[in-house]
Coordinates of C-alpha atoms and ligand atoms in Angstrom, one line a residue:
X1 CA 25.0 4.9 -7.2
X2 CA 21.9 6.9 -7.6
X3 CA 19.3 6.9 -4.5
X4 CA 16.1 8.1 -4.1
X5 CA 13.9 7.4 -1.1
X6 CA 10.5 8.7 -0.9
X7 CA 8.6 10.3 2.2
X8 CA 9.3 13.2 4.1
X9 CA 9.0 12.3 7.6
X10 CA 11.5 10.8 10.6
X11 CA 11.7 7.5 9.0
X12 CA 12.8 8.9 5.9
X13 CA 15.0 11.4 7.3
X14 CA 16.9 8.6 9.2
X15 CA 16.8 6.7 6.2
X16 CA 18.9 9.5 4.2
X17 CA 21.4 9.9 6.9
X18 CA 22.2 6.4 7.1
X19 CA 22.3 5.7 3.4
X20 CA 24.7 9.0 2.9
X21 CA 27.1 7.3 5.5
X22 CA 27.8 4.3 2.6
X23 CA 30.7 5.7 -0.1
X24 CA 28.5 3.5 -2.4
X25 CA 25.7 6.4 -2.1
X26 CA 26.9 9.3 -4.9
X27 CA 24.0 11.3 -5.5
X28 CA 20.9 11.4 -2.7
X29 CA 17.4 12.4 -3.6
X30 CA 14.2 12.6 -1.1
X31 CA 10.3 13.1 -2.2
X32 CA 9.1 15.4 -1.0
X33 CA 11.7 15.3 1.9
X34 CA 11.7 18.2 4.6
X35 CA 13.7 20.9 5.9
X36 CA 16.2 18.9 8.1
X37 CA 16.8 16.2 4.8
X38 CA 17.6 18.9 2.4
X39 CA 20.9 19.7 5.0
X40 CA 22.3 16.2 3.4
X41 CA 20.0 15.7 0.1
X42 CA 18.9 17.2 -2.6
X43 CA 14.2 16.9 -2.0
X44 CA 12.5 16.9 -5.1
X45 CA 8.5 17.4 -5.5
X46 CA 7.1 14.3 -6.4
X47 CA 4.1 12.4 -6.2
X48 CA 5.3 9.7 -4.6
X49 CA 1.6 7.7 -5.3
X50 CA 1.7 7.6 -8.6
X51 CA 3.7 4.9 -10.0
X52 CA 3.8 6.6 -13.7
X53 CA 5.4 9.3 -12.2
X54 CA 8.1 7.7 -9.7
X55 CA 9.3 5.8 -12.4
X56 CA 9.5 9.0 -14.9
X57 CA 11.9 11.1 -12.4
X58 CA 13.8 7.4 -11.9
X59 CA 14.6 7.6 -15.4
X60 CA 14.7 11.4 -15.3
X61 CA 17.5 11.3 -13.1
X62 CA 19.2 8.3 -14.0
X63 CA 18.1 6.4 -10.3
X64 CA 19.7 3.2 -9.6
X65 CA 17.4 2.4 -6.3
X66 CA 14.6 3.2 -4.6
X67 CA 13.7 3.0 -1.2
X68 CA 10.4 3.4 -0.1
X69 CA 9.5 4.7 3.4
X70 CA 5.6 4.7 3.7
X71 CA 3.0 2.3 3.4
X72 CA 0.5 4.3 1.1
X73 CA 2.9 4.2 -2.2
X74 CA 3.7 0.6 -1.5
X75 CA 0.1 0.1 -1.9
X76 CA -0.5 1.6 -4.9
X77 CA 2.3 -0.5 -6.8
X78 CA 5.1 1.7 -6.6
X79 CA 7.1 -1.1 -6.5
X80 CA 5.6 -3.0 -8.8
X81 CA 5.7 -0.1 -11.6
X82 CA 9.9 0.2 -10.8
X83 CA 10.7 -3.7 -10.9
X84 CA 8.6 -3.7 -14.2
X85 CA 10.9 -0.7 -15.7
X86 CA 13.9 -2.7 -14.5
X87 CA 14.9 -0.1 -11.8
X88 CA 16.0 -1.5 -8.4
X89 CA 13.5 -0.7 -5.6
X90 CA 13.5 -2.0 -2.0
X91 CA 9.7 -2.8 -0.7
X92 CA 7.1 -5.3 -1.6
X93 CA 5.1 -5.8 -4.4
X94 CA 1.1 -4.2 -3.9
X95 CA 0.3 -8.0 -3.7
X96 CA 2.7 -8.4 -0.9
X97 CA 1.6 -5.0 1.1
X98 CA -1.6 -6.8 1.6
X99 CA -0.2 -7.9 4.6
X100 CA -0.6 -4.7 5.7
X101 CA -3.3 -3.0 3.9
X102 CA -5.7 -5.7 4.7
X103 CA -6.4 -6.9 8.5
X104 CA -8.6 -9.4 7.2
X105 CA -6.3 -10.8 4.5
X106 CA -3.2 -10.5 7.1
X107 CA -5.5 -12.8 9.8
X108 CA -6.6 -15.2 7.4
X109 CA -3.0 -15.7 6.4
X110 CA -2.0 -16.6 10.0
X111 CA -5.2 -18.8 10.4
X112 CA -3.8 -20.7 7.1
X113 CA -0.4 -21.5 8.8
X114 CA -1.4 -21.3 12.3
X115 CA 1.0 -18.1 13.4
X116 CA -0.5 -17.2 17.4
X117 CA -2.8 -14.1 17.1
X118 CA -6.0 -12.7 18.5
X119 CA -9.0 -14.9 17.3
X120 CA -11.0 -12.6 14.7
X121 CA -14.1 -11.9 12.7
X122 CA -14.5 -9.8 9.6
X123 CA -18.2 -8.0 8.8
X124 CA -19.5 -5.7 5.9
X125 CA -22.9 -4.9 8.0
X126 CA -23.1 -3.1 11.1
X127 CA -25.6 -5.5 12.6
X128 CA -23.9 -8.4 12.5
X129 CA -20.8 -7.1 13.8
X130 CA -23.0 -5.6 16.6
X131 CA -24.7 -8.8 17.5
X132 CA -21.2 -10.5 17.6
X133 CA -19.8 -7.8 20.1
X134 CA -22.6 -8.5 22.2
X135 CA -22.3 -12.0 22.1
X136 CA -18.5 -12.0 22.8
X137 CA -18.4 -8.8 25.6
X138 CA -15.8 -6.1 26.2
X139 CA -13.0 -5.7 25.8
X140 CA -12.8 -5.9 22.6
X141 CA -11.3 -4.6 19.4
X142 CA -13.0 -3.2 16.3
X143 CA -11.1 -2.2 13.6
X144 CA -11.0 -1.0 9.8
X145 CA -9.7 -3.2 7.7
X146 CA -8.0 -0.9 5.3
X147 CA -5.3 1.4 5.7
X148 CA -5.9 4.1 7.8
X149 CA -3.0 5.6 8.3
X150 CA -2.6 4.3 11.9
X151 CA -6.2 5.5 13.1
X152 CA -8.7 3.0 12.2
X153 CA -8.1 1.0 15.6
X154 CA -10.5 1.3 18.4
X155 CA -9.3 -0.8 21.6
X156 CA -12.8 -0.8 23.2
X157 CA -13.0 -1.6 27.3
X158 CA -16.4 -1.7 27.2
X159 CA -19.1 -2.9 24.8
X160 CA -20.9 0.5 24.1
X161 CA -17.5 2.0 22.7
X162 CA -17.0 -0.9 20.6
X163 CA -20.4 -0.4 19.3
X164 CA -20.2 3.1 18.2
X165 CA -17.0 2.4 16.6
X166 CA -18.7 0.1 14.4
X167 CA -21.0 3.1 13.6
X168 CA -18.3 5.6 12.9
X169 CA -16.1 2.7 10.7
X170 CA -19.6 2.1 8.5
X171 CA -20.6 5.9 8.5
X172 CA -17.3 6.5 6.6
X173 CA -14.7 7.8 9.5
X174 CA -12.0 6.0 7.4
X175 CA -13.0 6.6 3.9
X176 CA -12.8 3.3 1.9
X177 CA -10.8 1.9 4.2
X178 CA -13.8 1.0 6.6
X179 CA -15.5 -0.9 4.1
X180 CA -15.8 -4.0 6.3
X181 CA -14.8 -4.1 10.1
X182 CA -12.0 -7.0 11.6
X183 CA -13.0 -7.8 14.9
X184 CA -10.7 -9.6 17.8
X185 CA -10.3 -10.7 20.8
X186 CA -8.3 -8.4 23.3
X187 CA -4.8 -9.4 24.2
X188 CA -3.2 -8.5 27.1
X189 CA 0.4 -7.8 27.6
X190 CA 3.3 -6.0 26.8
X191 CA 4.0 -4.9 23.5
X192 CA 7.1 -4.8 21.0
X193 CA 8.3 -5.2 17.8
X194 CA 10.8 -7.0 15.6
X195 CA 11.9 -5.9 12.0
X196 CA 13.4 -8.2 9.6
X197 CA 14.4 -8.0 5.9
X198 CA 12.9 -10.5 3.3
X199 CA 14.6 -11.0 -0.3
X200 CA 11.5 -13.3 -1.0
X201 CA 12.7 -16.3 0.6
X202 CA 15.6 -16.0 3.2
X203 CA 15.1 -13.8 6.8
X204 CA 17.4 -11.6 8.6
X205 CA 16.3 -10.0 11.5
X206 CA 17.9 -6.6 11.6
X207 CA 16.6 -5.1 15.2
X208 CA 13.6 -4.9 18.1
X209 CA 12.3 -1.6 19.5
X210 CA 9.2 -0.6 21.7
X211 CA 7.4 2.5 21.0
X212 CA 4.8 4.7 23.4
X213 CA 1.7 5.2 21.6
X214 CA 0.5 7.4 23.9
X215 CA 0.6 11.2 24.0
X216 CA 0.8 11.6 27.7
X217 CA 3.3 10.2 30.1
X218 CA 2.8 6.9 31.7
X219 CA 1.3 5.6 28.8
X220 CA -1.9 7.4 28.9
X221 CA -4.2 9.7 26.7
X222 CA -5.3 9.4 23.1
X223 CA -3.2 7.0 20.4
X224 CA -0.6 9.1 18.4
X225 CA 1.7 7.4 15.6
X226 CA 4.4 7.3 18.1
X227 CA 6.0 9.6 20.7
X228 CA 8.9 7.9 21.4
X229 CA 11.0 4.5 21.0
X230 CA 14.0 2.4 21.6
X231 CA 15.8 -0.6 20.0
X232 CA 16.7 -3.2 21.3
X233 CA 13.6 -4.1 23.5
X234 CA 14.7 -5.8 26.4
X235 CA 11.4 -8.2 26.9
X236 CA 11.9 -9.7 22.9
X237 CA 14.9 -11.8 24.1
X238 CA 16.1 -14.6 22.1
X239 CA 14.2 -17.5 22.9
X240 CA 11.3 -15.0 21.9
X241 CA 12.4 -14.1 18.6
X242 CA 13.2 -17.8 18.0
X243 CA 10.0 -18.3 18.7
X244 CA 8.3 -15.2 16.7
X245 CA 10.6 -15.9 13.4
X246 CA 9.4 -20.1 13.7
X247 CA 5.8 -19.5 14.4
X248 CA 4.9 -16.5 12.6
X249 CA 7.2 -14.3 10.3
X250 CA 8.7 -17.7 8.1
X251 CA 5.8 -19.5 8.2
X252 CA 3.5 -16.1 6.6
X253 CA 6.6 -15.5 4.1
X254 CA 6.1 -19.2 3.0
X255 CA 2.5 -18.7 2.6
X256 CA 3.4 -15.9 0.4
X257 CA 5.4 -17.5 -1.5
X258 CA 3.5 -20.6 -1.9
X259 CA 0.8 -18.3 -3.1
X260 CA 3.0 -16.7 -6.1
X261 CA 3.5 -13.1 -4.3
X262 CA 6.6 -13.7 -2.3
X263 CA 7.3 -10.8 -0.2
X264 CA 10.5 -8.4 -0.4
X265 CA 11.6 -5.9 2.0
X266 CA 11.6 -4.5 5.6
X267 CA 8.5 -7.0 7.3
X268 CA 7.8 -5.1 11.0
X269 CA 6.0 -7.3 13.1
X270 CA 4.0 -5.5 16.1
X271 CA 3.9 -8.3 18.6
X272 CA 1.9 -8.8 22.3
X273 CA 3.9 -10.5 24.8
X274 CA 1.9 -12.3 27.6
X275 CA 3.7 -15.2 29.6
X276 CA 6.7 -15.3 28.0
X277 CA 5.2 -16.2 24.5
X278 CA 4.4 -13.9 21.6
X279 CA 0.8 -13.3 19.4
X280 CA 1.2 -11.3 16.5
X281 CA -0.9 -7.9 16.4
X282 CA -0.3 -6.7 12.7
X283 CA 2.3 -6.7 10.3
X284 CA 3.5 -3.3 8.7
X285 CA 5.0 -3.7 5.6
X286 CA 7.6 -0.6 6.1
X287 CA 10.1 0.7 9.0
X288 CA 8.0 1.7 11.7
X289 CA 8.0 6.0 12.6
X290 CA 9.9 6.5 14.8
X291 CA 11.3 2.8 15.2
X292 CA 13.3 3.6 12.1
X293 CA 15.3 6.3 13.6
X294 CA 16.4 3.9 16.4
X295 CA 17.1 1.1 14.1
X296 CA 19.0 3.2 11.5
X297 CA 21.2 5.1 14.4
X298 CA 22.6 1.0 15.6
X299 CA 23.1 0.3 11.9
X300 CA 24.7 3.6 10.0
X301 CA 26.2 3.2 6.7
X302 CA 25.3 -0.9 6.3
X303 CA 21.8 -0.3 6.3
X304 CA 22.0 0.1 2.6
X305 CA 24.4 -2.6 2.3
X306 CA 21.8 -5.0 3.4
X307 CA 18.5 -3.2 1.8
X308 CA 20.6 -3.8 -1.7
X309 CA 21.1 -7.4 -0.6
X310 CA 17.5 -7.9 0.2
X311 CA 16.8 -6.3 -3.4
X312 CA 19.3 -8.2 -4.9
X313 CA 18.3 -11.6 -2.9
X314 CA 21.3 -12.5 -1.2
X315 CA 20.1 -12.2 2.3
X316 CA 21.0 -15.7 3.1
X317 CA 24.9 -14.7 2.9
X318 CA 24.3 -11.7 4.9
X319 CA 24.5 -10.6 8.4
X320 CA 23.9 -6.7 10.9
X321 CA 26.4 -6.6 12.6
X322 CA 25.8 -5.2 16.1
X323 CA 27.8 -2.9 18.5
X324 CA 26.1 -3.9 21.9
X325 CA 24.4 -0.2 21.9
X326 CA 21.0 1.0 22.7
X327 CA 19.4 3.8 21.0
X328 CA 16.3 6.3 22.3
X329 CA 14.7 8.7 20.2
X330 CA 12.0 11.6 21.8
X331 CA 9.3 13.0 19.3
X332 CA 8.7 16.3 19.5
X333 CA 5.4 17.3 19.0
X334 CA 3.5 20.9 18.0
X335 CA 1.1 21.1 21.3
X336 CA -2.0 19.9 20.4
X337 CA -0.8 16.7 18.9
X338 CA -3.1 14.5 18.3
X339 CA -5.5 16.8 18.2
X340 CA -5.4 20.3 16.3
X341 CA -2.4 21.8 16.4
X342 CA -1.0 25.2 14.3
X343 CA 1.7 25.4 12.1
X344 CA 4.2 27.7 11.1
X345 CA 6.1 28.5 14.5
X346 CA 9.8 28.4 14.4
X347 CA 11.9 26.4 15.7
X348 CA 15.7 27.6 17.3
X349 CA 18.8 26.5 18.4
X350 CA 19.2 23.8 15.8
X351 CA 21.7 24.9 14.2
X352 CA 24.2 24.9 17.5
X353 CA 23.6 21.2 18.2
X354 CA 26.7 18.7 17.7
X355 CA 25.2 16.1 16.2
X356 CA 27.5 13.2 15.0
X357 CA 26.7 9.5 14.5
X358 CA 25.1 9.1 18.3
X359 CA 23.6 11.9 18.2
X360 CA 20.9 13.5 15.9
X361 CA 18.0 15.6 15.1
X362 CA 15.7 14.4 12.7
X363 CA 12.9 16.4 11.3
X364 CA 9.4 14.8 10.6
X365 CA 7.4 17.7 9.8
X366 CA 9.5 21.0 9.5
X367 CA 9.9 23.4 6.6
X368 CA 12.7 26.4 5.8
X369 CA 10.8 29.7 5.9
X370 CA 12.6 32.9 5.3
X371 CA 16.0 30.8 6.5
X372 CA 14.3 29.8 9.7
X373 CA 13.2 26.2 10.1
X374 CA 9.3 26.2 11.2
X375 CA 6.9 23.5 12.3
X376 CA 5.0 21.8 9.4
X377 CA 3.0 18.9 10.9
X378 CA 2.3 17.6 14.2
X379 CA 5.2 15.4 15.0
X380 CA 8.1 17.2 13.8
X381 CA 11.4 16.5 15.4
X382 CA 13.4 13.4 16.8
X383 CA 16.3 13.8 19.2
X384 CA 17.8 10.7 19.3
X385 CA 21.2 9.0 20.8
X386 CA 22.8 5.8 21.2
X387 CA 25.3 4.7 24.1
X388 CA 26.1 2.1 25.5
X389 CA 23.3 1.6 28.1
X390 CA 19.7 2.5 27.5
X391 CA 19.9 4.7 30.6
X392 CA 22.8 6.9 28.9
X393 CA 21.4 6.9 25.3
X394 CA 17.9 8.5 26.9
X395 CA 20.2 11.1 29.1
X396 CA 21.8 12.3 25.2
X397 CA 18.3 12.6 24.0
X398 CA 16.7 14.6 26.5
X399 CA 19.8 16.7 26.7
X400 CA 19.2 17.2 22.6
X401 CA 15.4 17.8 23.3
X402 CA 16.9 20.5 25.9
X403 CA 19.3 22.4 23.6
X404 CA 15.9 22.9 21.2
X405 CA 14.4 26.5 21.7
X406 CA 10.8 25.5 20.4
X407 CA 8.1 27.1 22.9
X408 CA 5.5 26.0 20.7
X409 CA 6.5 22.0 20.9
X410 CA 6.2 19.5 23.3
X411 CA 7.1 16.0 24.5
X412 CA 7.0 12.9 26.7
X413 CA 9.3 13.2 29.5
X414 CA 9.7 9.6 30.3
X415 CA 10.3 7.8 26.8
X416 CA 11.9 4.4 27.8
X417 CA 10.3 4.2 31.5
X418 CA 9.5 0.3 30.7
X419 CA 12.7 -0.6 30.1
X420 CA 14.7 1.1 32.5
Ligands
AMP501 P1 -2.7 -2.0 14.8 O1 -2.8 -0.8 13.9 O2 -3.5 -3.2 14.4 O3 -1.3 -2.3 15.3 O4 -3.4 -1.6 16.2 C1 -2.9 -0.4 16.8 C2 -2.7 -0.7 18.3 O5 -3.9 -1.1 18.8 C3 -1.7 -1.8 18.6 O6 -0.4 -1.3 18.6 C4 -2.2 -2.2 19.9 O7 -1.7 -1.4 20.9 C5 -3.7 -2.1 19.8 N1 -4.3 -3.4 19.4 C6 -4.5 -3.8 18.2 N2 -5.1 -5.0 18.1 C7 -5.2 -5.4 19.4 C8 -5.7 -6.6 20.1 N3 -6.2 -7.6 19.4 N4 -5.6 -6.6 21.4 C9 -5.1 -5.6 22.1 N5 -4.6 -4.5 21.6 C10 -4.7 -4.4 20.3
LIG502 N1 5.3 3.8 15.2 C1 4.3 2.9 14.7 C2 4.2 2.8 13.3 O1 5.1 3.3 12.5 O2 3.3 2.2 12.7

């Protein structure tokens, strides 16, 4: 069959490689895609936004499926715009995505079936959002209730920072997406999350992960979208995600359902662990970046097997099947990251790496410039490995981050501490 998968970041890289491993994959495009992707598919310009035009190249180039990797096309109806031309796509409807391109719509959801998460209140005036952070203290957490692309979060320890967040959201900081402000109670704890595929109706859970936020090591300095993860997570044991799948994930996809916009694809549930039981935090209605690259390295060539059968509905007859494995994957980042950072510099010693199916480069932000591969955002690699312990898999990544010959890049040297 035909494939195309849109993005052009980790996620989507991972995505490729894994769907390439399947025989049933005969042609692979990516849009946009990047310079590592185009070693194993053909990229394609595309605006991957627009639904018009995703479905014109579908039927351009004769696609069979589609797989979506970020959250901004899913919200603008890609998938929507495909199942209406009859063309096979794996994500949810713009109706589903909700779930994550509304906090407020995602918390009222868990209020109606009673799913554990922080208490909440929504606002579309600074002033009454201030008075309520006053009455309720630091800490605290004020957020924008659109998508954001991952920014529009401020965990606030005390009660002036949450208070001039509540000026930046309403001064426009986040564009439209800061229309109205979502604000809850802190939770402490330990953080992971689980991923499971929907068809609509049944639920497979298909991997856990943890992920450091944070730029520095130890878990400290400004939020990033990720600089390093793992799957499985040890804390989400199986009690736990008994307990996440019963409280929380079936009970929302009900609600869903019951509501006439059942939801279909990859659900990723970020989840705070305090005490042995687990609140939900947010649902993202994608493969987390760079979750996905840990989760695609455990499940190779049957990812696509089961994203067809979530398309295709038959989820209930299907299993992942597991090799007891970890995987660890290290973002490299252009230094700078989060903050400004320049492009352009290139990037050696690719080229010599022996990647196989445990180990493997994938390239979030890198271009091909005269032949050379160059730096074309701010996270742009992930060297990832999977073994047998969690230990081992993290010793195969560093050693890929090692064989890299990028002066210009850098990285967390202690991706996995938690866990090990
Ligand atoms: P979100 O985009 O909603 O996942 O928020 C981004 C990050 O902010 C999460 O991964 C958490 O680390 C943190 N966060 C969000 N909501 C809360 C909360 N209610 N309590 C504590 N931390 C939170
Ligand atoms: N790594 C976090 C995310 O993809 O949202």
């Amino acid at each position: 069959m035909n494939i195309l998968v849109l993005g052009g970041g980790g996620r989507e890289h991972a995505l490729a490689w894994a769907i390439k491993q399947n025989p049933k994959c005969d042609r692979l495009i990516v849009a946009p895609g990047n310079a590592g992707i185009a070693q194993i598919a053909e990229c394609a310009a595309l605006n991957a936004e627009k639904p018009a035009l995703v479905v014109r190249f579908c039927e351009e180039n004769a696609i069979d499926f589609v797989v979506i990797g970020p959250e901004a096309p899913l919200a603008a109806g890609v998938a929507d715009a495909l199942r209406d031309a009859g063309i096979a796509c794996f994500g949810p409807s713009s109706a589903a995505a909700r779930l994550e391109a509304s906090k407020a719509f995602t918390k009222e959801i868990c209020d109606a079936v009673g799913a554990p998460t922080a208490r909440w209140a929504q606002f579309d005036k600074a002033e009454a959002a201030k008075a309520h952070i006053r009455a309720e203290g630091a800490p605290i957490v004020v957020k924008a209730d659109g998508l954001a692309a991952g920014k529009g979060v401020i965990v606030a320890m005390d009660e002036a920072t949450a208070l001039a967040a509540v000026d930046e959201i309403f001064a426009g900081a986040f564009g439209e997406a800061g229309a109205s402000v979502v604000i809850e109670e802190f939770m402490a704890g330990e953080e992971a999350s689980f991923f499971v595929l929907v068809d609509g109706e049944d639920v497979l859970p298909i991997g856990t992960a943890q992920d450091h936020k944070r730029v520095g090591e130890g878990d400290t300095g400004p939020n990033t979208g990720g600089m390093g993860a793992y799957s499985p997570a040890p804390i989400m044991t199986e009690a736990l995600q008994a307990q996440v799948l019963d409280e929380i994930i079936r009970p929302t996809m009900a609600e869903m359902a019951r509501r006439g916009t059942p939801y279909q694809g990859v659900l990723y549930a970020g989840l705070m662990i305090s005490e042995g039981r687990a609140r939900l935090v947010e649902y993202n209605v994608r493969f987390g970046d760079p979750e996905c690259q840990v989760l695609m390295m455990r499940l190779g060539a049957q990812a696509l097997d089961l994203m067809l059968a979530c398309t295709e509905e038959r989820l209930a007859k299907c299993r992942a099947n597991w090799a007891d494995d970890h995987a660890l994957t290290v973002v490299l980042a252009a230094k700078g990251y989060p903050g400004a950072y320049e492009k352009g510099s290139v990037i050696g010693g690719l080229d010599a790496l022996a990647e196989d199916s445990s180990h493997m480069v994938f390239h979030a932000g890198t271009a091909r410039e005269r032949g050379q591969v160059v730096a074309a955002g701010g996270r742009v690699l992930n060297a990832t490995a999977r073994a047998d312990t969690l230990a081992e898999a993290q010793a195969r990544a560093y050693a890929l981050v090692d064989a890299i010959d990028w002066p210009e890049g850098f990285c967390r040297r202690d991706i996995g501490w938690r866990a090990l």
